[in-house]
Coordinates of C-alpha atoms in Angstrom, one line a residue:
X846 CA 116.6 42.1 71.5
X847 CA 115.0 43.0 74.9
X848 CA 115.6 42.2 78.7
X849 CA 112.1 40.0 78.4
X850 CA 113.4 36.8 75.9
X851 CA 112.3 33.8 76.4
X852 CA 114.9 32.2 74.9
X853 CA 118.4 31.8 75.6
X854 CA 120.1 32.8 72.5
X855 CA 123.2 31.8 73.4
X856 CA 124.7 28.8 71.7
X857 CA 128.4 27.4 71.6
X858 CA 129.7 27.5 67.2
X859 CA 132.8 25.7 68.4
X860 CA 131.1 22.7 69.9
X861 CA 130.6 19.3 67.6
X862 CA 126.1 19.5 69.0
X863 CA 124.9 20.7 65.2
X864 CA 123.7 23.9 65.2
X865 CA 120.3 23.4 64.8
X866 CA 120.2 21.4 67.3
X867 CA 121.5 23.4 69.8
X868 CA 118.5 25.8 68.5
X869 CA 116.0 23.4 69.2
X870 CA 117.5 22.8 72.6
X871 CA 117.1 26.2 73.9
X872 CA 113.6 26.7 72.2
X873 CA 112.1 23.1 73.8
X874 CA 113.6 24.4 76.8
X875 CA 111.7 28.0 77.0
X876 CA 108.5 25.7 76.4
X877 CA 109.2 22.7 78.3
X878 CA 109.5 25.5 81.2
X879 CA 105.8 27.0 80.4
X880 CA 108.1 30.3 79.3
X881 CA 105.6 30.2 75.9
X882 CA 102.2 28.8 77.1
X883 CA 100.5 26.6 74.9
X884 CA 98.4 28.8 71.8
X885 CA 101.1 31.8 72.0
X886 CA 103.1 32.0 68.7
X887 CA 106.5 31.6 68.6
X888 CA 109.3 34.0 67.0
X889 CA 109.2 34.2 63.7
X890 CA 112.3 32.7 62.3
X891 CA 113.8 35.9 60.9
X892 CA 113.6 37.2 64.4
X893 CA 115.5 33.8 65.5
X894 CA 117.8 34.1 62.7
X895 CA 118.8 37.5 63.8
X896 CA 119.0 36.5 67.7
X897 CA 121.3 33.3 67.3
X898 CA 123.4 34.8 64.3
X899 CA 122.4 31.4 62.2
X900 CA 121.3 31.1 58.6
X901 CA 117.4 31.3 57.9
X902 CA 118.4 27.0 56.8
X903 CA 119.4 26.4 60.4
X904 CA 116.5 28.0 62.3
X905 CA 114.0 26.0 59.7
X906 CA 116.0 22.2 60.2
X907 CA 115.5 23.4 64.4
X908 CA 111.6 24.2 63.8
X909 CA 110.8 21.5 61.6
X910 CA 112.2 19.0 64.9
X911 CA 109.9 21.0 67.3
X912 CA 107.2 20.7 64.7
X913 CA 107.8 17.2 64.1
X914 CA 107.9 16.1 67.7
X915 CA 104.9 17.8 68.9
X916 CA 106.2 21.5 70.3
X917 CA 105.4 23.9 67.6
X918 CA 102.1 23.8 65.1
X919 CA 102.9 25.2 61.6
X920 CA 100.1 26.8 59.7
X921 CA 100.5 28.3 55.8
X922 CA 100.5 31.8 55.8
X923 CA 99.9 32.3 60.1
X924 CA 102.6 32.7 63.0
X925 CA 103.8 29.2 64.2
X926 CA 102.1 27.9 66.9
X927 CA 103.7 26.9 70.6
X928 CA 101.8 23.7 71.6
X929 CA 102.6 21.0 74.0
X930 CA 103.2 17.5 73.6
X931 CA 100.6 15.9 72.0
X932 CA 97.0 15.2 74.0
X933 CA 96.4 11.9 75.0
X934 CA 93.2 10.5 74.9
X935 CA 92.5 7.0 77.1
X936 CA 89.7 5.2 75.0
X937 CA 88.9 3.1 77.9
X938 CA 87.2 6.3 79.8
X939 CA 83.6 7.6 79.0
X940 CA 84.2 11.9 79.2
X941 CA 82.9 14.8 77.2
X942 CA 85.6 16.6 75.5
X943 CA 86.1 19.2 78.7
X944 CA 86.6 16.2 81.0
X945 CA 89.2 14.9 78.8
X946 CA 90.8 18.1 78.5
X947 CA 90.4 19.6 82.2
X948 CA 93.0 19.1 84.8
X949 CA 96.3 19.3 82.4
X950 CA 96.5 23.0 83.0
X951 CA 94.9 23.5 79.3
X952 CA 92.1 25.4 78.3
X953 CA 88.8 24.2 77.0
X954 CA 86.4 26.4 74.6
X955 CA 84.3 26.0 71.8
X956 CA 82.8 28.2 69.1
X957 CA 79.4 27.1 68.0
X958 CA 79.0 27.5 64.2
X959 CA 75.7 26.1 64.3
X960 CA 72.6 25.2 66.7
X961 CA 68.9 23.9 64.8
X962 CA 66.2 21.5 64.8
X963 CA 66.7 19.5 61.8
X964 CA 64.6 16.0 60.6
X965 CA 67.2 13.3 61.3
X966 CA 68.7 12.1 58.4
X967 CA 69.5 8.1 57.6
X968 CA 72.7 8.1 59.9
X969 CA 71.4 9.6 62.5
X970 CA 68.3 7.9 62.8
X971 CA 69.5 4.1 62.7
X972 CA 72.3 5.1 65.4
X973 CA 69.7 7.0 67.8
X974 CA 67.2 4.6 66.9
X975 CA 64.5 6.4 66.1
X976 CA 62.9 6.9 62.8
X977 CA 63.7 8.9 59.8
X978 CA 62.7 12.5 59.7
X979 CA 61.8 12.4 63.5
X980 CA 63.2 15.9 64.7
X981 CA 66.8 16.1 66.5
X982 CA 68.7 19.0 68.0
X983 CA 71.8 19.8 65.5
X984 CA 74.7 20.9 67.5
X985 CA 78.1 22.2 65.0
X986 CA 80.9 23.1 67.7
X987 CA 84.5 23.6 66.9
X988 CA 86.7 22.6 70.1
X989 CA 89.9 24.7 71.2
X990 CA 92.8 23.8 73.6
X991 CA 94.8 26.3 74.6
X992 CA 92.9 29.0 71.8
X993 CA 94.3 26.6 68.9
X994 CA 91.1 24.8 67.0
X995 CA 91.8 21.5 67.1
X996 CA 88.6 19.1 66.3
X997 CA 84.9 20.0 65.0
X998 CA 81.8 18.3 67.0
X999 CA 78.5 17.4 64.9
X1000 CA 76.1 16.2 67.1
X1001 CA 72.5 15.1 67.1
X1002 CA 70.3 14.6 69.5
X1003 CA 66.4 13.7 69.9
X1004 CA 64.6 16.8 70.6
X1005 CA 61.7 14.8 72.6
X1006 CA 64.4 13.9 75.3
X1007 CA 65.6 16.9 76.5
X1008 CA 65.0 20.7 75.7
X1009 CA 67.7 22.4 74.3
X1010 CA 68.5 26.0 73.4
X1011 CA 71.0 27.9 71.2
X1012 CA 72.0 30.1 74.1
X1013 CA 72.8 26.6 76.0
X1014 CA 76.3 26.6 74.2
X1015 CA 76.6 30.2 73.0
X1016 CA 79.1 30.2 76.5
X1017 CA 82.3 29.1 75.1
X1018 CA 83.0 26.8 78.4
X1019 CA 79.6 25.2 77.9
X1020 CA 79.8 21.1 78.3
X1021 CA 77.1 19.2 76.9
X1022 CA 76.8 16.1 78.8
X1023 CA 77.0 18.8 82.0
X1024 CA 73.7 20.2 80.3
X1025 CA 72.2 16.9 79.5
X1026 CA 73.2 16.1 83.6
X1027 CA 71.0 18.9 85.2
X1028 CA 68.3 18.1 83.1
X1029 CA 68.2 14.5 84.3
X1030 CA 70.1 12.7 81.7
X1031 CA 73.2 10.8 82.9
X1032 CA 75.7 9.2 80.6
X1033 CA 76.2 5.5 81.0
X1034 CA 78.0 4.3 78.5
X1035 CA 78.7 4.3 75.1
X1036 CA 80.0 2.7 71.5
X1037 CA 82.7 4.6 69.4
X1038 CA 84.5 3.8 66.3
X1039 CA 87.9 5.5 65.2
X1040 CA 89.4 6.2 61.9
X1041 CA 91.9 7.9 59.8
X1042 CA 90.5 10.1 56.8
X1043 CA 91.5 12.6 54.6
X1044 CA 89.5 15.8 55.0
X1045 CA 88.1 17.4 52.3
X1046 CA 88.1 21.5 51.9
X1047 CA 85.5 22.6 54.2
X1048 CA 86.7 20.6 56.6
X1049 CA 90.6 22.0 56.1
X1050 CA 89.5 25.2 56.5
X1051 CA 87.6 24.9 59.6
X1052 CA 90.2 23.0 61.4
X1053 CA 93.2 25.5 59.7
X1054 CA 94.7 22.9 58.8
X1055 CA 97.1 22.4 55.7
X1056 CA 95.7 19.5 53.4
X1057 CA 98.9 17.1 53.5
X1058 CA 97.3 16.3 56.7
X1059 CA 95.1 13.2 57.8
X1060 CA 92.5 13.4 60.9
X1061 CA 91.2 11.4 63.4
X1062 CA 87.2 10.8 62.4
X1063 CA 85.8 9.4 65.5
X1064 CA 81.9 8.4 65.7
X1065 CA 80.0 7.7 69.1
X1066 CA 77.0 6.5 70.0
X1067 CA 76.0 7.8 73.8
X1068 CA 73.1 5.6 75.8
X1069 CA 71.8 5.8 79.1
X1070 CA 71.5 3.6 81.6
X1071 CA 68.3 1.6 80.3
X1072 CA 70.9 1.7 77.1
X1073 CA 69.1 4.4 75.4
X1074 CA 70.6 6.4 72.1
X1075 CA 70.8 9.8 73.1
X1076 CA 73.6 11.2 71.5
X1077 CA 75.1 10.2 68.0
X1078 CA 78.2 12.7 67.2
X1079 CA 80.8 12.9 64.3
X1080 CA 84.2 14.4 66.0
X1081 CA 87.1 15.4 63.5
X1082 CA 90.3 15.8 65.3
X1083 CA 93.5 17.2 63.9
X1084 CA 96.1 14.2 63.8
X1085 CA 99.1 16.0 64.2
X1086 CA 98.1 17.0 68.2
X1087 CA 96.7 14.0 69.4
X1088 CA 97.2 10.2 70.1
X1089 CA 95.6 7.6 71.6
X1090 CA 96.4 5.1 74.3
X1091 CA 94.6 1.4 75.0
X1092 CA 94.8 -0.8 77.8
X1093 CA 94.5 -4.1 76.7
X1094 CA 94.1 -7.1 79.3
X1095 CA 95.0 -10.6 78.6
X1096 CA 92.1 -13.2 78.5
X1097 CA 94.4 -16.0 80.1
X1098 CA 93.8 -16.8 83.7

């Protein structure tokens, strides 16, 4: 052990508190006080084992609670994960995914897997209203908070609207709708549907996630003010970091 923990190891074996809870306790603490930023991994649980003179058992029942309510992010075979309490996103509010994200001292980047002109396929074209195997900009993004991946962006967009390039969103703090802003474009409004699915490989892989997991498959339609399609995107969000909070008004006067 070192003069530099960020834990207080020291727990009380005579008190009735269980012992793994005590655990959790003093790690929730060391988060909850920004001691482990969000992204950093956490001690392995030998390393805990050793520092709070518990059984391996006890360290696991204390992790699997942080897990469970939100503070750590297990992955097979990687270091766990410190995250904070799960994002919130307000459905009622019209943001691109850095507006949603900015201001909650996180940090926004993506990684773009993919940027192409592509002939819009069935989907596309009846959401963008435009015709089948018109040409649309292909935009593949995975999104990061706090250096952990968690969602994957497909978006299309009609190339005879705007002029896009690959080195638009080769920046890993680019925004899209700030792009689509300078160029004239301004978001108005927009339609979006939310689901649970089950991901399939591809998609496991990309998000690192384990496949016991469901995700949040959101689809949204973006218009302009003279409520014109021009964006249609496919967003896949790990489940296990987010949730999702409605207003709802009643209709009685």
């Amino acid at each position: 052990m070192n003069n530099e923990e960020k834990i207080d190891f020291t727990i009380d074996k005579t008190s009735l508190v269980p012992l793994y809870y005590q655990i959790y306790l003093k790690i929730k603490e060391a988060i909850d006080t920004k001691k482990f930023k969000a992204g950093e991994f956490m001690y392995s649980e030998h390393y805990l084992e050793k520092a709070f003179l518990v059984s391996r058992i006890t360290i696991r029942k204390a992790i699997e609670n942080l897990e469970k309510d939100g503070y750590l992010y297990k992955q097979q075979g990687k270091p766990t994960q410190v995250i904070y309490p799960k994002e919130i996103f307000r459905l009622s509010e019209l943001n691109s995914f850095t507006d949603d994200m900015t201001g909650k001292d996180n940090i926004t980047t993506s990684i773009l897997l993919d940027f192409k002109c592509i002939l819009a396929d069935t989907a596309a074209a009846e959401a963008l209203k435009i015709s089948v195997e018109k040409e649309v900009y292909y935009i593949k993004r995975l999104r990061l908070l706090n250096h952990v991946i968690i969602g994957l962006h497909e978006c299309y967009i009609p190339k005879d609207i705007v002029e896009l390039k690959e080195s638009d969103f080769m920046d890993t703090n680019s925004s899209l709708y700030n792009i689509l802003k300078q160029s004239g474009i301004n978001i108005y409004k927009a339609d979006e549907t939310i689901e649970a699915r089950i991901p399939d490989k591809v998609l496991l892989d990309l998000l690192e996630m384990d496949n016991k997991n469901a995700i949040f498959y959101r689809e949204r339609i973006t218009y302009d003010k003279e409520s014109k399609p021009i964006e249609f995107v496919k967003m896949y969000y790990n489940a296990n970091l987010f949730k999702y909070r409605i207003q709802l008004k009643s209709q009685i006067k």
